[in-house]
Short mmCIF file of C-alpha atoms and ligand atoms in Angstrom, two decimals:
data_model
loop_
_atom_site.label_atom_id
_atom_site.label_comp_id
_atom_site.label_asym_id
_atom_site.label_seq_id
_atom_site.Cartn_x
_atom_site.Cartn_y
_atom_site.Cartn_z
CA MET A 391 0.00 0.00 0.00
CA ASP A 392 1.10 3.54 -0.76
CA TYR A 393 0.65 5.20 2.64
CA GLU A 394 0.75 8.77 1.26
CA GLY A 395 -2.59 10.43 2.05
CA LYS A 396 -4.01 7.33 3.72
CA VAL A 397 -5.64 7.60 7.14
CA ALA A 398 -4.44 5.40 9.99
CA VAL A 399 -5.98 4.99 13.45
CA VAL A 400 -3.72 3.67 16.23
CA THR A 401 -5.24 2.76 19.59
CA GLY A 402 -2.81 2.96 22.48
CA GLY A 403 -0.64 5.11 20.25
CA ALA A 404 0.41 7.67 22.87
CA GLY A 405 3.30 5.57 24.16
CA GLY A 406 5.45 2.50 23.76
CA ILE A 407 4.91 0.22 20.77
CA GLY A 408 1.89 2.19 19.49
CA ARG A 409 3.90 5.37 19.38
CA GLY A 410 6.52 3.57 17.30
CA LEU A 411 3.74 2.57 14.88
CA VAL A 412 2.57 6.21 14.69
CA HIS A 413 6.13 7.35 14.01
CA ALA A 414 6.51 4.81 11.18
CA LEU A 415 3.13 5.67 9.64
CA LEU A 416 3.91 9.41 9.64
CA THR A 417 7.31 8.73 8.09
CA ARG A 418 5.55 6.88 5.25
CA GLY A 419 3.16 9.84 4.69
CA ALA A 420 -0.04 8.57 6.36
CA ARG A 421 -2.33 10.90 8.31
CA VAL A 422 -2.62 9.44 11.80
CA VAL A 423 -5.32 9.62 14.45
CA VAL A 424 -3.92 8.54 17.80
CA ALA A 425 -6.54 7.11 20.17
CA ASP A 426 -5.47 6.69 23.77
CA VAL A 427 -7.03 6.79 27.22
CA GLU A 428 -4.14 8.69 28.83
CA ALA A 429 -4.87 12.35 28.02
CA PRO A 430 -1.54 14.01 29.05
CA ALA A 431 0.55 11.32 27.29
CA LEU A 432 -1.69 11.68 24.23
CA SER A 433 -1.22 15.44 23.91
CA ASP A 434 2.55 15.11 24.56
CA ALA A 435 2.87 12.42 21.87
CA VAL A 436 0.91 14.45 19.32
CA ASP A 437 2.99 17.57 20.07
CA GLN A 438 6.25 15.66 19.74
CA LEU A 439 5.28 13.84 16.52
CA ALA A 440 3.61 16.82 14.80
CA SER A 441 6.85 17.78 13.03
CA ARG A 442 6.84 14.38 11.27
CA GLY A 443 3.44 14.73 9.60
CA THR A 444 -0.29 15.14 10.05
CA VAL A 445 -1.25 13.69 13.40
CA ARG A 446 -3.96 14.38 15.95
CA GLY A 447 -5.24 12.77 19.11
CA VAL A 448 -8.69 11.64 20.18
CA ARG A 449 -8.99 10.56 23.80
CA THR A 450 -10.52 7.12 23.69
CA ASP A 451 -11.15 4.32 26.15
CA VAL A 452 -11.28 1.12 24.09
CA ALA A 453 -12.96 -0.65 27.02
CA ASP A 454 -15.97 1.66 26.56
CA PRO A 455 -18.03 0.86 23.43
CA GLY A 456 -19.46 4.40 23.36
CA SER A 457 -15.97 5.87 23.36
CA VAL A 458 -14.88 3.67 20.43
CA GLU A 459 -18.06 4.57 18.51
CA ALA A 460 -17.34 8.28 19.15
CA LEU A 461 -13.79 7.74 17.84
CA ALA A 462 -15.11 6.20 14.62
CA GLU A 463 -17.66 9.02 14.18
CA ASN A 464 -14.87 11.54 14.72
CA VAL A 465 -12.56 9.84 12.21
CA TYR A 466 -15.18 9.37 9.47
CA THR A 467 -16.64 12.87 9.95
CA THR A 468 -13.25 14.61 9.97
CA GLU A 469 -11.04 12.41 7.78
CA GLY A 470 -13.77 10.73 5.72
CA ARG A 471 -11.97 7.37 5.76
CA CYS A 472 -9.88 4.88 7.67
CA ASP A 473 -7.48 2.78 5.62
CA LEU A 474 -5.31 1.33 8.36
CA LEU A 475 -6.55 0.32 11.78
CA PHE A 476 -4.13 -0.67 14.53
CA ALA A 477 -5.93 -2.21 17.53
CA ASN A 478 -2.89 -1.93 19.75
CA ALA A 479 -4.03 -0.67 23.17
CA GLY A 480 -3.31 -3.23 25.84
CA VAL A 481 -2.61 -3.69 29.53
CA THR A 482 -1.32 -6.40 31.84
CA SER A 483 -3.52 -7.84 34.55
CA GLY A 484 -1.63 -5.91 37.20
CA GLY A 485 1.48 -7.92 37.93
CA GLY A 486 0.66 -11.59 37.39
CA GLY A 487 1.70 -14.26 39.83
CA LEU A 488 0.17 -17.59 40.76
CA PRO A 489 -2.99 -18.01 38.64
CA TRP A 490 -5.13 -18.85 41.66
CA GLU A 491 -3.98 -15.66 43.42
CA GLN A 492 -5.21 -13.39 40.64
CA GLU A 493 -8.55 -11.76 41.31
CA ILE A 494 -11.62 -11.58 39.12
CA ASN A 495 -11.02 -7.82 38.80
CA ASP A 496 -7.61 -8.65 37.23
CA TRP A 497 -9.53 -10.63 34.60
CA ARG A 498 -12.18 -7.92 34.17
CA TRP A 499 -9.67 -5.11 33.65
CA CYS A 500 -7.29 -7.06 31.41
CA PHE A 501 -10.08 -8.51 29.24
CA SER A 502 -11.97 -5.19 29.08
CA VAL A 503 -9.00 -3.63 27.27
CA ASN A 504 -7.16 -6.51 25.58
CA VAL A 505 -10.12 -8.60 24.42
CA PHE A 506 -13.33 -6.54 24.46
CA GLY A 507 -11.33 -3.42 23.48
CA VAL A 508 -9.85 -5.13 20.41
CA ALA A 509 -13.21 -6.70 19.54
CA GLN A 510 -15.00 -3.37 19.92
CA THR A 511 -12.40 -1.58 17.81
CA VAL A 512 -12.72 -4.14 15.00
CA LEU A 513 -16.52 -4.36 15.21
CA THR A 514 -16.82 -0.56 15.05
CA PHE A 515 -14.34 0.15 12.25
CA LEU A 516 -14.30 -2.93 10.02
CA PRO A 517 -17.88 -2.61 8.67
CA ARG A 518 -17.16 1.02 7.78
CA MET A 519 -13.88 0.05 6.10
CA LEU A 520 -15.62 -2.70 4.10
CA ALA A 521 -18.45 -0.36 3.11
CA ALA A 522 -15.89 2.10 1.72
CA GLY A 523 -14.95 -0.52 -0.90
CA THR A 524 -11.29 0.51 -0.84
CA PRO A 525 -8.21 -1.51 0.20
CA GLY A 526 -7.41 -1.46 3.88
CA GLU A 527 -5.63 -3.35 6.63
CA ILE A 528 -6.41 -4.04 10.26
CA VAL A 529 -3.62 -5.04 12.62
CA ALA A 530 -4.15 -6.27 16.16
CA THR A 531 -1.27 -6.31 18.62
CA SER A 532 -1.17 -9.68 20.34
CA SER A 533 1.78 -11.20 22.18
CA GLY A 534 3.91 -14.31 21.93
CA ASP A 535 2.78 -14.69 25.56
CA GLY A 536 -0.55 -16.35 24.89
CA GLY A 537 -0.56 -15.98 21.12
CA VAL A 538 2.15 -18.65 20.85
CA ALA A 539 2.44 -20.16 24.34
CA PRO A 540 1.68 -18.94 27.84
CA VAL A 541 4.08 -17.50 30.38
CA PRO A 542 2.50 -19.34 33.34
CA TYR A 543 2.83 -16.49 35.85
CA ALA A 544 1.04 -14.20 33.36
CA SER A 545 -2.00 -16.46 33.02
CA VAL A 546 -4.62 -13.72 32.66
CA TYR A 547 -2.62 -11.65 30.15
CA ALA A 548 -1.68 -14.79 28.19
CA SER A 549 -5.34 -15.84 28.04
CA SER A 550 -6.30 -12.41 26.72
CA LYS A 551 -3.68 -12.49 23.98
CA ALA A 552 -4.62 -16.05 22.98
CA ALA A 553 -8.14 -14.67 22.46
CA VAL A 554 -6.83 -11.79 20.33
CA SER A 555 -4.80 -14.10 18.09
CA CYS A 556 -7.69 -16.53 17.67
CA PHE A 557 -10.22 -13.78 16.93
CA ILE A 558 -8.04 -12.02 14.35
CA GLU A 559 -7.18 -15.31 12.64
CA ALA A 560 -10.91 -15.97 12.25
CA VAL A 561 -11.47 -12.44 10.95
CA ALA A 562 -8.63 -12.79 8.42
CA HIS A 563 -10.03 -16.08 7.09
CA GLN A 564 -13.53 -14.67 6.74
CA LEU A 565 -12.26 -11.55 4.97
CA ARG A 566 -10.46 -13.78 2.45
CA THR A 567 -13.53 -15.99 2.05
CA VAL A 568 -15.74 -13.05 1.10
CA GLY A 569 -13.03 -11.56 -1.16
CA ALA A 570 -12.78 -8.35 0.87
CA LEU A 571 -10.29 -5.64 -0.03
CA VAL A 572 -9.47 -5.34 3.66
CA GLY A 573 -7.00 -7.73 5.28
CA ALA A 574 -6.40 -8.61 8.92
CA HIS A 575 -3.05 -9.29 10.58
CA VAL A 576 -1.63 -10.22 13.97
CA PHE A 577 1.38 -8.32 15.29
CA TYR A 578 3.71 -10.08 17.72
CA PRO A 579 6.04 -7.40 19.17
CA GLY A 580 9.53 -8.83 19.53
CA GLY A 581 13.15 -8.57 18.53
CA GLY A 582 14.36 -8.16 22.11
CA LEU A 583 13.28 -6.46 25.30
CA LEU A 584 10.46 -3.93 24.96
CA ASP A 585 10.97 -1.17 27.50
CA THR A 586 7.45 0.31 27.38
CA GLY A 587 4.75 1.56 29.72
CA LEU A 588 3.28 -1.96 29.92
CA TRP A 589 5.23 -2.47 33.13
CA THR A 590 3.25 0.39 34.72
CA ALA A 591 -0.06 -0.34 32.99
CA GLY A 592 -1.85 -0.03 36.34
CA ARG A 593 -1.66 3.76 35.92
CA ASN A 594 -4.72 3.47 33.66
CA ARG A 595 -6.60 0.89 35.76
CA PRO A 596 -10.14 2.11 36.60
CA ALA A 597 -10.81 2.50 40.33
CA GLU A 598 -13.86 0.22 40.17
CA LEU A 599 -11.65 -2.61 38.85
CA GLU A 600 -8.91 -2.30 41.48
CA ARG A 601 -7.84 -5.39 43.36
CA VAL A 602 -9.88 -6.20 46.43
CA ARG A 603 -6.70 -7.57 48.08
CA PRO A 604 -3.85 -5.26 46.99
CA ARG A 605 -0.38 -6.86 46.98
CA PRO A 606 3.10 -6.03 45.68
CA PRO A 607 4.18 -7.35 42.25
CA ALA A 608 4.49 -11.13 42.31
CA PRO A 609 8.01 -12.61 42.13
CA GLY A 610 9.29 -12.75 38.54
CA THR A 611 6.97 -10.06 37.18
CA THR A 612 9.15 -6.93 37.30
CA PHE A 613 11.04 -5.59 34.29
CA PRO A 614 14.55 -6.63 35.59
CA GLU A 615 13.27 -10.10 36.47
CA PHE A 616 11.67 -10.50 33.04
CA LYS A 617 14.96 -9.43 31.41
CA ALA A 618 16.82 -12.08 33.45
CA GLN A 619 14.28 -14.74 32.40
CA LEU A 620 14.69 -13.89 28.71
CA GLU A 621 18.46 -14.16 29.06
CA ALA A 622 18.18 -17.46 30.92
CA ALA A 623 15.91 -18.83 28.18
CA GLY A 624 18.46 -17.76 25.53
CA LEU A 625 15.98 -15.26 24.04
CA PRO A 626 16.99 -11.81 22.72
CA ALA A 627 17.15 -9.36 25.65
CA ASP A 628 18.60 -6.16 24.16
CA ILE A 629 16.30 -3.10 24.35
CA VAL A 630 14.40 -2.70 21.08
CA ASP A 631 14.18 0.65 19.24
CA LEU A 632 10.40 1.11 19.07
CA ASP A 633 10.54 3.31 15.93
CA TRP A 634 12.43 0.46 14.22
CA LEU A 635 9.77 -1.97 15.44
CA GLY A 636 7.01 0.20 13.89
CA THR A 637 8.94 0.41 10.61
CA THR A 638 9.37 -3.37 10.59
CA VAL A 639 5.62 -3.87 11.00
CA LEU A 640 4.93 -1.70 7.92
CA GLU A 641 7.61 -3.57 5.94
CA HIS A 642 5.95 -6.87 6.86
CA LEU A 643 2.59 -5.44 5.75
CA ASP A 644 4.25 -4.47 2.44
CA GLU A 645 5.42 -8.09 2.08
CA GLY A 646 1.84 -9.33 2.52
CA ARG A 647 2.63 -11.27 5.68
CA TYR A 648 -0.16 -12.29 8.05
CA ILE A 649 2.10 -12.40 11.13
CA LEU A 650 3.84 -9.06 11.63
CA GLY A 651 6.86 -8.29 13.79
CA PRO A 652 10.47 -9.46 13.97
CA GLY A 653 11.59 -12.88 15.12
CA SER A 654 8.49 -14.99 14.43
CA GLU A 655 10.76 -17.68 12.95
CA ARG A 656 12.14 -18.36 16.42
CA PHE A 657 8.68 -19.60 17.47
CA ALA A 658 8.89 -22.59 15.10
CA PRO A 659 10.83 -25.06 17.34
CA LEU A 660 8.60 -24.22 20.30
CA LEU A 661 5.41 -24.62 18.26
CA HIS A 662 6.64 -27.97 16.90
CA ALA A 663 7.42 -29.11 20.47
CA ARG A 664 3.98 -27.94 21.59
CA ALA A 665 2.28 -29.78 18.73
CA ASP A 666 4.20 -32.98 19.53
CA ALA A 667 3.31 -32.74 23.23
CA ILE A 668 -0.37 -32.05 22.54
CA ALA A 669 -0.55 -34.95 20.06
CA LYS A 670 0.89 -37.26 22.76
CA GLY A 671 -1.54 -35.92 25.35
CA GLU A 672 1.24 -34.21 27.33
CA LEU A 673 1.50 -30.75 28.92
CA PRO A 674 3.03 -28.52 26.20
CA PRO A 675 6.13 -26.38 26.91
CA THR A 676 5.69 -22.71 27.82
CA LEU A 677 7.08 -19.61 26.09
CA LEU A 678 10.02 -19.57 28.50
CA HIS A 679 11.12 -23.21 27.88
N1 NAD B 153 5.90 -4.42 26.07
C1 NAD B 153 5.92 -5.71 25.75
O1 NAD B 153 6.82 -6.46 26.17
C2 NAD B 153 4.84 -6.29 24.86
C3 NAD B 153 5.06 -7.56 24.30
C4 NAD B 153 4.07 -8.10 23.48
C5 NAD B 153 2.90 -7.40 23.26
N2 NAD B 153 2.72 -6.15 23.80
C6 NAD B 153 1.47 -5.45 23.52
O2 NAD B 153 1.79 -4.25 22.85
C7 NAD B 153 0.68 -3.33 23.01
C8 NAD B 153 1.23 -1.97 23.41
O3 NAD B 153 1.76 -2.09 24.73
P1 NAD B 153 3.11 -1.34 25.17
O4 NAD B 153 4.05 -2.39 25.59
O5 NAD B 153 3.53 -0.34 24.16
O6 NAD B 153 2.61 -0.62 26.52
P2 NAD B 153 2.35 0.94 26.80
O7 NAD B 153 1.70 1.00 28.14
O8 NAD B 153 3.61 1.70 26.60
O9 NAD B 153 1.32 1.34 25.66
C9 NAD B 153 -0.04 0.97 25.75
C10 NAD B 153 -0.88 2.19 25.43
O10 NAD B 153 -2.26 1.82 25.56
C11 NAD B 153 -2.92 2.83 26.27
N3 NAD B 153 -4.13 2.30 26.90
C12 NAD B 153 -4.22 1.55 28.03
N4 NAD B 153 -5.50 1.29 28.31
C13 NAD B 153 -6.24 1.86 27.33
C14 NAD B 153 -7.63 1.95 27.07
N5 NAD B 153 -8.54 1.39 27.90
N6 NAD B 153 -8.05 2.61 25.96
C15 NAD B 153 -7.15 3.21 25.13
N7 NAD B 153 -5.82 3.19 25.34
C16 NAD B 153 -5.37 2.51 26.42
C17 NAD B 153 -1.91 3.38 27.25
O11 NAD B 153 -2.24 4.69 27.70
C18 NAD B 153 -0.63 3.33 26.42
O12 NAD B 153 -0.41 4.54 25.72
C19 NAD B 153 -0.24 -3.96 24.04
O13 NAD B 153 -1.33 -4.59 23.39
C20 NAD B 153 0.64 -5.00 24.70
O14 NAD B 153 -0.11 -6.05 25.28
C21 NAD B 153 3.68 -5.59 24.59
#
């Protein structure tokens, strides 16, 4: 796709990986609408990226269907189109830990953003994109954690990302079946250690979904501990340049790939081992094996 003059919407684009996507899209000449729940970060990001192209922010809570509908109305009224949709906003479940020590509010918050937020974003924009009758792409940010195999201490987050990957795979198949001009893709961020705001995702956690029994981060769930685990598992642990990551995603879209993001080839041995274990009725290996 020639991005010049195209309109892109990036949820969760005010920081981290989403901001890298916005940077890459602006560099390629797209007009970008950044949708994010964190108002100060959103206005800072738009101010800082304005020199790179046409970008504006619309405060949006993807967990709120009315907010996503208002975003779509805003985009179609003001821009008249949406060619590229990045359903990227995501949170953790608040620190992870033993699955049976997570609370139902951890599930509610994580799924409200990661699963219902992605579903709502796709359900709101995709019919409009199809009705436009022009080529388009939707990209959902999943995670190798859940999309490929779970990290056991991140059971809630992994479950949410497994849902994202499964949903988008179904969407992509159905779009092909009906011969749509719009494609769907899953993005697995990777290439090393991603030093983003995900580690402090609780800053955007709604008060009504706080834990009933607050506790410090569970062992193994802090950024330094995660880095140590990657190194121990022989996985890449250098800090990734997030603008490079965004550029790589667009290059993979150019190549017509379904799976976007660097390093997906390294999943192959693990997925083969998982398939073998499942076929034998055994517990499959995790992402950190
Ligand atoms: N950082 C990693 O290691 C990693 C790895 C794989 C996948 N991911 C995924 O990448 C995506 C981006 O995460 P990140 O690592 O850049 O974290 P981040 O916290 O830096 O960025 C997430 C953005 O989403 C926004 N957001 C949170 N809740 C929202 C809501 N309800 N509505 C709208 N916006 C909301 C935040 O304000 C933030 O700007 C997420 O889906 C995450 O699960 C991250």
